[in-house]
Each structure stands twice: as C-alpha cells, then as structure tokens.
XYZ file of N, CA, C and O in Angstrom:
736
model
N 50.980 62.643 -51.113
C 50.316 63.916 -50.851
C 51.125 64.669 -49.812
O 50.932 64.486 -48.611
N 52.201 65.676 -50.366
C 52.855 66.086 -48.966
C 52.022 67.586 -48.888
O 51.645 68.111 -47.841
N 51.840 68.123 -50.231
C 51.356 69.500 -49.730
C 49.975 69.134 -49.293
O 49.375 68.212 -49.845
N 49.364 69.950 -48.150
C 47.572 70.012 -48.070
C 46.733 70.054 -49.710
O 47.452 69.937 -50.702
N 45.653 70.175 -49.839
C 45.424 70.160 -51.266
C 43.948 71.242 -50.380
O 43.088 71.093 -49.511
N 44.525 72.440 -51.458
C 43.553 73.723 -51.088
C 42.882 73.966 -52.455
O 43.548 73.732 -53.463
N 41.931 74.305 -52.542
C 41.352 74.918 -53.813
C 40.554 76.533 -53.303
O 40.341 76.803 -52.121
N 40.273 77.272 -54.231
C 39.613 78.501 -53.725
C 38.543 78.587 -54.815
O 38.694 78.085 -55.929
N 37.513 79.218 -54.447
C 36.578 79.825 -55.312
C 35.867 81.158 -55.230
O 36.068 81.461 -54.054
N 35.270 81.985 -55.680
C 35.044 82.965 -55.341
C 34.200 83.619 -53.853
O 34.047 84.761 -53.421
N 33.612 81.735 -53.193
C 32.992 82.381 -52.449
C 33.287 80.594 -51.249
O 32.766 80.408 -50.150
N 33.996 79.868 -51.799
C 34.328 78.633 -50.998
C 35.559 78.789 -51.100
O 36.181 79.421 -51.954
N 36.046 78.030 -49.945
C 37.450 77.425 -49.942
C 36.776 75.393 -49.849
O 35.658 74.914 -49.656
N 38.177 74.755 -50.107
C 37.826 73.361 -50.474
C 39.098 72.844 -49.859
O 40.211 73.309 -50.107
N 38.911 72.093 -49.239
C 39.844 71.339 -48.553
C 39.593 70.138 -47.772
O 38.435 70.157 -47.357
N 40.376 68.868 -47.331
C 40.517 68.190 -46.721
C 39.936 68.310 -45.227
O 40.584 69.098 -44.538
N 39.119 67.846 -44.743
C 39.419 67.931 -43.187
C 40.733 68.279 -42.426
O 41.726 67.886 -43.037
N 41.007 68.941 -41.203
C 41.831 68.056 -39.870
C 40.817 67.640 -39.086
O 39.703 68.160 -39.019
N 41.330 66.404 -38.307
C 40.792 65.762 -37.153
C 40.084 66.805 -35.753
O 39.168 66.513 -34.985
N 40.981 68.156 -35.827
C 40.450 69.202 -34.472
C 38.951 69.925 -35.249
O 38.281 70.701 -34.568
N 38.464 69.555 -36.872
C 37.435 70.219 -37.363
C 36.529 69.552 -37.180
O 35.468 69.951 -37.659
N 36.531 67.873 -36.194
C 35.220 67.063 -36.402
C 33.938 67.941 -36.041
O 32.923 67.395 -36.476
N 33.715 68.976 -35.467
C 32.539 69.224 -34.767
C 32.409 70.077 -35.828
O 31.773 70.962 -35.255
N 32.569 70.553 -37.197
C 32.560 71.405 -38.220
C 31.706 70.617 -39.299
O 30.703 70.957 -39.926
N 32.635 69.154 -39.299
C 31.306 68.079 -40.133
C 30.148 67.697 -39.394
O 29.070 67.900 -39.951
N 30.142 67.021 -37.886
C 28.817 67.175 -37.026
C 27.853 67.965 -37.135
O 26.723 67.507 -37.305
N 28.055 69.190 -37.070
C 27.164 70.231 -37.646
C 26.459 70.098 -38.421
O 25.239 70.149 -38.268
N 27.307 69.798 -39.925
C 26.985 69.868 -41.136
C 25.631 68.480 -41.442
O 24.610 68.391 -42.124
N 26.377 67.610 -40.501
C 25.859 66.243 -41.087
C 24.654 66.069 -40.443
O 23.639 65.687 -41.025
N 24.753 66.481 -38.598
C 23.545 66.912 -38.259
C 22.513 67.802 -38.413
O 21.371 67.534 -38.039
N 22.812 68.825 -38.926
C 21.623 69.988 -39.637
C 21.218 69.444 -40.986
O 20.212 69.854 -41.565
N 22.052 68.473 -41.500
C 21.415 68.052 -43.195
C 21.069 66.915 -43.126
O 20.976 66.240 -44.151
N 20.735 66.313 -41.667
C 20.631 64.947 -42.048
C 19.135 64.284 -42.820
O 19.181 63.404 -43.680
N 18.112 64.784 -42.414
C 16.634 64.251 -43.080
C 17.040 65.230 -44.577
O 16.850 64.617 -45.628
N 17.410 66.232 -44.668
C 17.727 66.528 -46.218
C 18.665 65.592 -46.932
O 18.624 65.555 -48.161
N 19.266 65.050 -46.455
C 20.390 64.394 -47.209
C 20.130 62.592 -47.380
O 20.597 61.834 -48.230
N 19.331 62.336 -46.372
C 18.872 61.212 -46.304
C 18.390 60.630 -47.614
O 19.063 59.732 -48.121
N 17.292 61.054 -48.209
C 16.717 60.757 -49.442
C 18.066 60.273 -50.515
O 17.786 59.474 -51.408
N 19.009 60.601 -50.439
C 20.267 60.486 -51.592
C 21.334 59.652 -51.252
O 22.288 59.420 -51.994
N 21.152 59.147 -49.999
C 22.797 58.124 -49.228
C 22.081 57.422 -48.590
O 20.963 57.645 -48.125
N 23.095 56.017 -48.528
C 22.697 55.104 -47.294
C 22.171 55.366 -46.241
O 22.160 56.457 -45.670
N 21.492 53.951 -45.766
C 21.354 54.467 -44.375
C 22.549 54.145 -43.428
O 23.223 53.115 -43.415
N 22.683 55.406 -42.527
C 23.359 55.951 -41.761
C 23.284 55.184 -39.994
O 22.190 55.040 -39.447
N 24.589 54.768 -39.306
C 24.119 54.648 -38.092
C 24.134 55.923 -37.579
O 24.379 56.997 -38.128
N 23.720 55.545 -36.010
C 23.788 56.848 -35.297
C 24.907 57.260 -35.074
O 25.093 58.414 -34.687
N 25.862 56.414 -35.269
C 27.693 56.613 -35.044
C 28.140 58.339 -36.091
O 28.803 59.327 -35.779
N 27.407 57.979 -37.304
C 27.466 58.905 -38.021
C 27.779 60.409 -37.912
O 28.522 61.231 -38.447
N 26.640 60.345 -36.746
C 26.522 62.010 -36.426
C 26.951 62.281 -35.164
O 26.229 62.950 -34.425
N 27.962 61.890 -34.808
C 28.435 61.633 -33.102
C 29.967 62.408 -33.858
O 30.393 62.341 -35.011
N 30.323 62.885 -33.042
C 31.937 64.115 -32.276
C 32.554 62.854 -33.171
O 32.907 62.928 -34.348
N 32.603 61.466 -32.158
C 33.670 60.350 -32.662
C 33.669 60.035 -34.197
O 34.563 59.940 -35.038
N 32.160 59.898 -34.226
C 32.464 59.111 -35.397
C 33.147 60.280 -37.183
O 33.770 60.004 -38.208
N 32.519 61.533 -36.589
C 33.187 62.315 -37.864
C 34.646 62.171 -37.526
O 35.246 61.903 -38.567
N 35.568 62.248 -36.366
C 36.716 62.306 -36.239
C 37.397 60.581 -37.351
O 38.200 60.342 -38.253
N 36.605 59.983 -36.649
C 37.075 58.406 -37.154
C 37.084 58.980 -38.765
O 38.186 59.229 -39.255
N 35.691 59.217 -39.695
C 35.635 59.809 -41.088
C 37.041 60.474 -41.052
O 37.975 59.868 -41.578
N 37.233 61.576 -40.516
C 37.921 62.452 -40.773
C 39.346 61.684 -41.204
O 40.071 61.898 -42.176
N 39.471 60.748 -40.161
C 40.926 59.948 -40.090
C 41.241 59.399 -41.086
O 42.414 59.333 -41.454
N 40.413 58.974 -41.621
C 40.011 57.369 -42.434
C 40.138 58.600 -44.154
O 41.061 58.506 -44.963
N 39.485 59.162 -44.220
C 39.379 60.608 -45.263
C 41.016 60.836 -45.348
O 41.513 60.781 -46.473
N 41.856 61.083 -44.245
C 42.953 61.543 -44.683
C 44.156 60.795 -44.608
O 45.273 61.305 -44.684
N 43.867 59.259 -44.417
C 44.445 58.298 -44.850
C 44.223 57.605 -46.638
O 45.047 56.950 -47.275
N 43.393 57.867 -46.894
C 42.783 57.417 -48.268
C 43.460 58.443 -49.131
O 43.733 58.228 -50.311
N 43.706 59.502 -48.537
C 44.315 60.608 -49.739
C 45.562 60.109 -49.813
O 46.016 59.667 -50.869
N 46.287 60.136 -48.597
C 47.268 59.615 -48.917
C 47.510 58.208 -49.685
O 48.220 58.024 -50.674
N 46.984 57.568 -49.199
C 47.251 56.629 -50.108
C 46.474 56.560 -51.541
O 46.106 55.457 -51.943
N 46.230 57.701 -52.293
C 45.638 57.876 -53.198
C 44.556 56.595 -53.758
O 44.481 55.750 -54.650
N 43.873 57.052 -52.679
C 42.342 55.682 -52.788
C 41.247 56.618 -52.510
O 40.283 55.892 -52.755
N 40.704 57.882 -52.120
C 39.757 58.717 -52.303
C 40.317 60.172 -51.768
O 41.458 60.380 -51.357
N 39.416 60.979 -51.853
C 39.928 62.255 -51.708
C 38.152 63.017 -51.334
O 37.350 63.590 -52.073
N 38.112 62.670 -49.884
C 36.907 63.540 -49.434
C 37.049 64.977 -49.049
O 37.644 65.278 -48.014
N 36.512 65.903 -49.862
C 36.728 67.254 -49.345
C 35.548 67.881 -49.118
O 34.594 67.674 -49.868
N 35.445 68.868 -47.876
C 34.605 69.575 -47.535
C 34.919 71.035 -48.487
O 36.016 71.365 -48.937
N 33.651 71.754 -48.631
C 33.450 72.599 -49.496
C 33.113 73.847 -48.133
O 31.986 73.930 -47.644
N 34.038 74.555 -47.761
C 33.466 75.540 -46.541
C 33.474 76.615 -46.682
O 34.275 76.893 -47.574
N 32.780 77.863 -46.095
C 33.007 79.421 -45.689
C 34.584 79.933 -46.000
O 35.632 79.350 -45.719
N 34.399 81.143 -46.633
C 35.832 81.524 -46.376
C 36.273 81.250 -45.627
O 37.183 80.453 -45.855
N 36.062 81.610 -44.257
C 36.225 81.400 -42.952
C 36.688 80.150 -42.592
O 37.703 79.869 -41.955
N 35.909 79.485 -43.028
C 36.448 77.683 -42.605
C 35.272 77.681 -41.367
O 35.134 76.487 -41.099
N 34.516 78.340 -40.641
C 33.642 78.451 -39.716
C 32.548 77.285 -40.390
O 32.305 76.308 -39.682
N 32.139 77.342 -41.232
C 30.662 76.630 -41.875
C 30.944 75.517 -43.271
O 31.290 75.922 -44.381
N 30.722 74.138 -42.936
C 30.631 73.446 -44.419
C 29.315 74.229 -45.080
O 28.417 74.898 -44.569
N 29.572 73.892 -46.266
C 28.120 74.250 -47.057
C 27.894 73.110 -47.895
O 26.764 73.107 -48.384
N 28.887 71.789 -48.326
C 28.653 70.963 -48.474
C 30.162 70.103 -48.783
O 31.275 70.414 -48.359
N 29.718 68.687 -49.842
C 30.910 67.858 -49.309
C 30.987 67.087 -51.045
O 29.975 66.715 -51.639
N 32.169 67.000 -51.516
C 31.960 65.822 -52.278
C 33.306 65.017 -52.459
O 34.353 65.648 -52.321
N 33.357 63.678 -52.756
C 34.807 62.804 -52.614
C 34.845 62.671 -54.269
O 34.149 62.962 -55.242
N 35.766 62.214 -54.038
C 36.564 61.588 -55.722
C 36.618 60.227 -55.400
O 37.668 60.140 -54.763
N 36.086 59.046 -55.462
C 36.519 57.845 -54.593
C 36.667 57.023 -55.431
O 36.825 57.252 -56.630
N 36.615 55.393 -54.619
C 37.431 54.416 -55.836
C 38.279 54.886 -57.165
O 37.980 54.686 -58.342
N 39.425 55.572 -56.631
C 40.382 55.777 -57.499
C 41.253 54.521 -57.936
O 41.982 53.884 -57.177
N 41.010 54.218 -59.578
C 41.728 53.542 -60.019
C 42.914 54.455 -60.723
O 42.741 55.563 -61.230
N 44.144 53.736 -60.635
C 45.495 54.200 -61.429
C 45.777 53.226 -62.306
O 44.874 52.416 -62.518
N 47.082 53.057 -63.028
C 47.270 52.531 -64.361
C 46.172 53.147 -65.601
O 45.546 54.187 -65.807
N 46.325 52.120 -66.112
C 45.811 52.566 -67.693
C 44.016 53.246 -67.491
O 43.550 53.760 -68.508
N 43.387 53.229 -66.610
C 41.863 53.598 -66.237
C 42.699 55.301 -65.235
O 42.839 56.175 -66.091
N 42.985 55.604 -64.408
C 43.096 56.813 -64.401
C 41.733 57.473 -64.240
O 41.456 58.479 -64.892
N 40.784 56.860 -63.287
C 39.621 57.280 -62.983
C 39.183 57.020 -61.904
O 39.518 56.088 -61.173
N 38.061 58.172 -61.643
C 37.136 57.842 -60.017
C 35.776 57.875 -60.067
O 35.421 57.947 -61.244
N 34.892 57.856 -59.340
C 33.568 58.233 -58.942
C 33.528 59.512 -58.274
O 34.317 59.977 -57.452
N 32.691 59.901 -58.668
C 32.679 61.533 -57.939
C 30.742 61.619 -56.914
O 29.633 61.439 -57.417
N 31.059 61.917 -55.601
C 29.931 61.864 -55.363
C 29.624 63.369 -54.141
O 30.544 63.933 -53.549
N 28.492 63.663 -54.042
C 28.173 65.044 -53.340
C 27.289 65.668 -52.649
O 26.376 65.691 -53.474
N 27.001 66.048 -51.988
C 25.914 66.391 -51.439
C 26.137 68.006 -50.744
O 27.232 68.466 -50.422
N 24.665 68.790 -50.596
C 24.881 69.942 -50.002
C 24.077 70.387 -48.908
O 23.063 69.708 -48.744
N 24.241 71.324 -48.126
C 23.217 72.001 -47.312
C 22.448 71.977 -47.407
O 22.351 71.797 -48.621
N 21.367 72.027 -46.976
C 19.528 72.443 -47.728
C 19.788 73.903 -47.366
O 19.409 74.095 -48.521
N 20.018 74.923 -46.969
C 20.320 76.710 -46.517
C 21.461 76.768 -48.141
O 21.710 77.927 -48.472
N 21.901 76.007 -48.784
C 23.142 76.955 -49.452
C 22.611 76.476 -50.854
O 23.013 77.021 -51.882
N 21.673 75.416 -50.875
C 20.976 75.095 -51.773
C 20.511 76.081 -53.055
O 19.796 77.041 -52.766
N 20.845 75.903 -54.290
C 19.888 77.252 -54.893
C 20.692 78.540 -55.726
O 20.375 79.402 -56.545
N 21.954 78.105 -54.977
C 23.400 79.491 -55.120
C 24.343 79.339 -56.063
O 25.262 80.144 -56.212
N 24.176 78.273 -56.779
C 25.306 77.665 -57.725
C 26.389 77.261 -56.498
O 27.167 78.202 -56.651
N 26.714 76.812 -55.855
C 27.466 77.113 -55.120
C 28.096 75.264 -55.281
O 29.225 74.859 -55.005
N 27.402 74.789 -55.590
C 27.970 73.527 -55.759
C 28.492 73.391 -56.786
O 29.640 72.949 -56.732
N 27.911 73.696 -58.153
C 28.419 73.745 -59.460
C 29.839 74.715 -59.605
O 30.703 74.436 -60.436
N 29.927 75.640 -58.876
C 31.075 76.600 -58.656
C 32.342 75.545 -57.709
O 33.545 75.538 -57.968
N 31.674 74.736 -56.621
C 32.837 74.064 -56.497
C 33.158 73.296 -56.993
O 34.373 73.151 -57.125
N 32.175 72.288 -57.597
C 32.608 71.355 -58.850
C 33.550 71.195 -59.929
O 34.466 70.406 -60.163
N 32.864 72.537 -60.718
C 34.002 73.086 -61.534
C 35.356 73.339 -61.076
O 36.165 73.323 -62.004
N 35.755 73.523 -60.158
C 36.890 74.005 -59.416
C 37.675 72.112 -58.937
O 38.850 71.758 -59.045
N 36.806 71.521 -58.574
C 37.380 70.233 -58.069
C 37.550 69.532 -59.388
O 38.373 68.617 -59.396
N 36.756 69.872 -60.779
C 36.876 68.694 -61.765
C 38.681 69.070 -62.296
O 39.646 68.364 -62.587
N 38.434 70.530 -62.212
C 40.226 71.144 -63.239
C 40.876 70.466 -62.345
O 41.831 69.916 -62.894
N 40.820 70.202 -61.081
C 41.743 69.976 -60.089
C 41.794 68.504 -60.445
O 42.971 68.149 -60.496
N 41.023 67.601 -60.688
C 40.780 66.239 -60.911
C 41.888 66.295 -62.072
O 43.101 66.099 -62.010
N 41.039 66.636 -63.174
C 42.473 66.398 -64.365
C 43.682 67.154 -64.563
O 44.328 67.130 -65.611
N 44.050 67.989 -63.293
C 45.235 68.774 -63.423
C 45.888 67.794 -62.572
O 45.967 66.600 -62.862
N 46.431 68.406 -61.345
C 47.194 67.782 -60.142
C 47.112 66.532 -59.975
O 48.074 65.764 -60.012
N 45.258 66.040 -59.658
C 45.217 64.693 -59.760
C 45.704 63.736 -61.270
O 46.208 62.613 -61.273
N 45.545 64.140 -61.833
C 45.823 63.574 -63.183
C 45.033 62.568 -63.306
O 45.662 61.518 -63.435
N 43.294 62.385 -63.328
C 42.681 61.233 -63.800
C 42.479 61.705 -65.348
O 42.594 62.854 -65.774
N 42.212 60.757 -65.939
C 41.736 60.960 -67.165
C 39.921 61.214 -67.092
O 39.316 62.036 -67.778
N 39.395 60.414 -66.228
C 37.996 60.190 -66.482
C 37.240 60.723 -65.112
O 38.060 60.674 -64.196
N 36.232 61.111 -64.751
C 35.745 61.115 -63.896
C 34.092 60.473 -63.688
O 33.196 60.897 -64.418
N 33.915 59.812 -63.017
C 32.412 59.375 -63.677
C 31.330 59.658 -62.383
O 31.887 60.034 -61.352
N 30.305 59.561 -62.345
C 29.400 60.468 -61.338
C 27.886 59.802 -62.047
O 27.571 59.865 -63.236
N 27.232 59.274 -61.114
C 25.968 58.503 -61.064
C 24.546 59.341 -60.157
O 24.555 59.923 -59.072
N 23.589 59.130 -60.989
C 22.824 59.748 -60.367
C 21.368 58.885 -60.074
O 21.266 57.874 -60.770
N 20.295 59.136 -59.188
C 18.969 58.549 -59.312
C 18.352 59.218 -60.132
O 18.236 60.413 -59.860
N 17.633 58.628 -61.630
C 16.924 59.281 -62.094
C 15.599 60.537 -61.744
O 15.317 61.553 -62.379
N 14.892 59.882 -60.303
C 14.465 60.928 -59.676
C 15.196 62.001 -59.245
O 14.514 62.765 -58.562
N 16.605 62.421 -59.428
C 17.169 64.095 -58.604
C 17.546 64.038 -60.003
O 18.383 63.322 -60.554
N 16.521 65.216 -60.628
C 16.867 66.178 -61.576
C 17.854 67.422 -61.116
O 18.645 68.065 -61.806
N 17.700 67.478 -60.437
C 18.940 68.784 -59.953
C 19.931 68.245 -60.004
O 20.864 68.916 -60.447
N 20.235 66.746 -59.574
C 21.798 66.651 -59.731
C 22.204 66.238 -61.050
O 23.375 66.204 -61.429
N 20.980 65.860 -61.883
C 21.214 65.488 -63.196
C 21.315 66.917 -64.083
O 22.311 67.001 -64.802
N 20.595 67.781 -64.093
C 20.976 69.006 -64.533
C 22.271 69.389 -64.281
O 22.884 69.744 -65.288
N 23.194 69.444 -62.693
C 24.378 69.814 -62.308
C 25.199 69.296 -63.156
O 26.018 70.091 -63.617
N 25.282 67.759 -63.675
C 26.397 67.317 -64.128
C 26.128 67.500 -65.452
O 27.194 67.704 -66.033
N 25.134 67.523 -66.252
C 25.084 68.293 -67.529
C 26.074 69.344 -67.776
O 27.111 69.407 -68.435
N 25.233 70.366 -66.826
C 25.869 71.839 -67.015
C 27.453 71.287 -66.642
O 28.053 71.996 -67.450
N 28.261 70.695 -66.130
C 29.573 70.115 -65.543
C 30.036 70.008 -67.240
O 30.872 70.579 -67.940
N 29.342 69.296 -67.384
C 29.928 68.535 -68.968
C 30.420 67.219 -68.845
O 31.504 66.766 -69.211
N 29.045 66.417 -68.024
C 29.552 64.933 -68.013
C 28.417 64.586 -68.865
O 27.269 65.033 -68.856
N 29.000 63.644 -69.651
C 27.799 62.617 -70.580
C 27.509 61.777 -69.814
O 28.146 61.227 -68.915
N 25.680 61.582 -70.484
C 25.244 60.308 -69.527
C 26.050 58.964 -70.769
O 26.323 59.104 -71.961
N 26.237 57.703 -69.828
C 26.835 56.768 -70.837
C 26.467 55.402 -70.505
O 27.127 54.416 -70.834
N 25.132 55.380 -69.684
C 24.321 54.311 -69.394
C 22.895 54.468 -68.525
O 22.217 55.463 -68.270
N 22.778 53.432 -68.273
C 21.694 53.207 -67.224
C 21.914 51.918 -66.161
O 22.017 50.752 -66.544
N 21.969 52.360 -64.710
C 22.313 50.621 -64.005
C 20.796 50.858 -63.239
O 20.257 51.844 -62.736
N 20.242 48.871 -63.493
C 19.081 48.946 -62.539
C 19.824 48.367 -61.351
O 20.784 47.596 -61.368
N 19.073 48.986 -60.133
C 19.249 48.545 -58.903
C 20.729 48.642 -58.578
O 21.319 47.562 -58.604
N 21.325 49.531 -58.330
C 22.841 49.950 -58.804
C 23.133 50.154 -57.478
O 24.006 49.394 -57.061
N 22.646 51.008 -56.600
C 23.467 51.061 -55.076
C 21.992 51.478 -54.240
O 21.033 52.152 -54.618
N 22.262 50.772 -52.953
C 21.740 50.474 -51.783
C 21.561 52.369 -51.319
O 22.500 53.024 -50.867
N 20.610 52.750 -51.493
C 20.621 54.351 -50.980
C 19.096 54.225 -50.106
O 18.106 53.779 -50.686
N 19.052 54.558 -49.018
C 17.940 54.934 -48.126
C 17.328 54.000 -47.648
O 16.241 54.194 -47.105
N 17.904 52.718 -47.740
C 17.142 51.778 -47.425
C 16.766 50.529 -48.994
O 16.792 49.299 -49.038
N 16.546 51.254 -49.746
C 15.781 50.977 -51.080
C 17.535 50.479 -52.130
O 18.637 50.856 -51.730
N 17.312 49.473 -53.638
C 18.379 49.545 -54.035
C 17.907 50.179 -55.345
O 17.162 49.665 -56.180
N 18.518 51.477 -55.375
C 17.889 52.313 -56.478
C 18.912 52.154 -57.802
O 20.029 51.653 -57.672
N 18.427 52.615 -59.026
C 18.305 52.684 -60.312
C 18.959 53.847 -60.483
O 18.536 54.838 -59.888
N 20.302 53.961 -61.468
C 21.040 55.439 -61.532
C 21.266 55.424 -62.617
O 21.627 54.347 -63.090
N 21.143 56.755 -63.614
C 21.961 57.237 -64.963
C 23.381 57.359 -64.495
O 23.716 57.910 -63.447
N 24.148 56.825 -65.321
C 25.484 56.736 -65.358
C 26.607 57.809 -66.002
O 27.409 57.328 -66.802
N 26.670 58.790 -65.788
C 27.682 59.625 -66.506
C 29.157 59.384 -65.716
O 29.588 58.809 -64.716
N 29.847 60.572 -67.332
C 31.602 60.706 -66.695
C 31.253 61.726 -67.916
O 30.432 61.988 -68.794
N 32.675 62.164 -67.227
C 33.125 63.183 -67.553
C 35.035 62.607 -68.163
O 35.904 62.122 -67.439
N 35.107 62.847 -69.359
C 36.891 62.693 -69.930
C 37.655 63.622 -70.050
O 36.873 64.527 -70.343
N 39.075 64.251 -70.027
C 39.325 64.824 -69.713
C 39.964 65.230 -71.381
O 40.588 64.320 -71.928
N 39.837 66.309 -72.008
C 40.304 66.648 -73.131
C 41.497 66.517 -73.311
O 42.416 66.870 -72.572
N 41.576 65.477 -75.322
C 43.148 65.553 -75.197
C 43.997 66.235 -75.109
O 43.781 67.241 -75.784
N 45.153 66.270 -74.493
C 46.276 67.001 -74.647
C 47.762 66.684 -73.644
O 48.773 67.368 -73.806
C-alpha cells in the first residue's frame, strides 16, 4: 500500500485513519456508543479512551499494509466529523480472494443513504484496486436495516449460522451473505 487509499462520494470522503485523528474516532465511538452497542462486542473502557483509538488507529494501518484488513472511516468533506466506519477484514488471498465486510453508523447520519452511498463506493473499490473476487457480510436476523442495506448492495443471502459471533454479550445467530464480483 504505498499510495493512501482515498475514495470520494458525493457527500463523504473515505479513508484510512492517521494516528494525529484519534480524537476524530473518540468522538465518533463515544457519541455512538449505547447506539452501536446492540450490534458489536462488548467493548472495554480502553475503547473509548484518546489511547486506545490511537493504538486502533495503529494496528488499522498496519493491517492495510500488510493486506490483512482495511478499516476505513467514512467522514465530512471536511474530515472534521466521522459519520460512520466499515473494514474489509480477514482478507484471504490466493485462490479465495475474499473478505468480511463489517459497519456501523452514527445514530444523527442515520436515515440519509449515506451508508449505502459509501458502500457502494467501497464495494467498486473492493473489486477494482483491491482485487477480491468475493465479499461476504453477515448480519443478525433482528437488524432489518442492515439486511435491507446489503440487498439493495447486491449481496445474496447464502446461509444461515446459529450462534455465529459473540455480539453484546449474547452469541447471536446471523444470515450469511456475499457479494461476487462479475465476470470479467
């Protein structure tokens, strides 16, 4: 990864962290945290501390490089405000050429397409530059919104896992989609 990896959208920019933006994810993570809770692990308090986004931040832009995830914040033109966040992670290479895609947003930006607008923008980017073939993205059957999102995305569902990942405390039950990348 030598160039930064920028994306634009009509009303986000998408990019990588730097380490001098930790108090940009703090924000984010602290104003969304009981919203966001319901959908991710539980969290220490390290989480929402100056340090510990810097440590994320570090750890985020070591993984790109070594093409093992790719966490990007979704922000303001400006770069002033996240509005939300999603990674590409467990990237496999060789003959699989695939990741997990996972996301979360503001509860204020909620409502705007604004996630589906960056989505779309991160999936071309997935099978362009990145070159995966597959992208796959899991959901709890209870968040119809994110199950609607990846519809409208154009990921097929292509299973069901019980008790699939440890989220909130609880080990919840997820529809399984991906998304393939058309031949050519």
């Amino acid at each position: 990864m030598s160039e930064p990896i920028r994306m634009r959208t009509s009303r986000t920019v998408i990019r990588l962290l730097d380490v001098e933006e930790a108090d940009v994810l703090r924000r984010y993570r602290t104003e969304n945290r009981e919203h966001l809770a319901p959908w991710e692990p539980l969290r220490t308090e390290s989480h929402y501390t100056l340090d510990g986004c810097r440590l994320a931040i570090e750890a985020g832009l070591e993984a790109a490089r070594a093409d093992c995830g790719y966490p990007f914040a979704v922000l303001t033109p400006d770069s002033a405000e996240m509005i939300a966040s999603f990674t590409f992670a467990n990237v496999v290479r060789g003959v699989f050429q695939a990741c997990h895609l996972g996301y979360g947003i503001a509860r204020r930006h909620e409502g705007q397409g604004l996630m589906f607008e960056a989505l779309d923008a991160a999936i071309r980017y997935a099978f362009g530059p990145l070159d995966f073939h597959r992208v796959m993205a899991n959901h709890m059957p209870r968040n119809e919104r994110s199950g609607r999102l990846l519809q409208r995305l154009g990921f097929e569902k292509e299973g069901y896992a019980k008790r699939y990942l440890k989220i909130d405390g609880l080990w919840e039950d997820h529809v399984l989609t991906a998304k393939v990348r058309a031949q050519g």
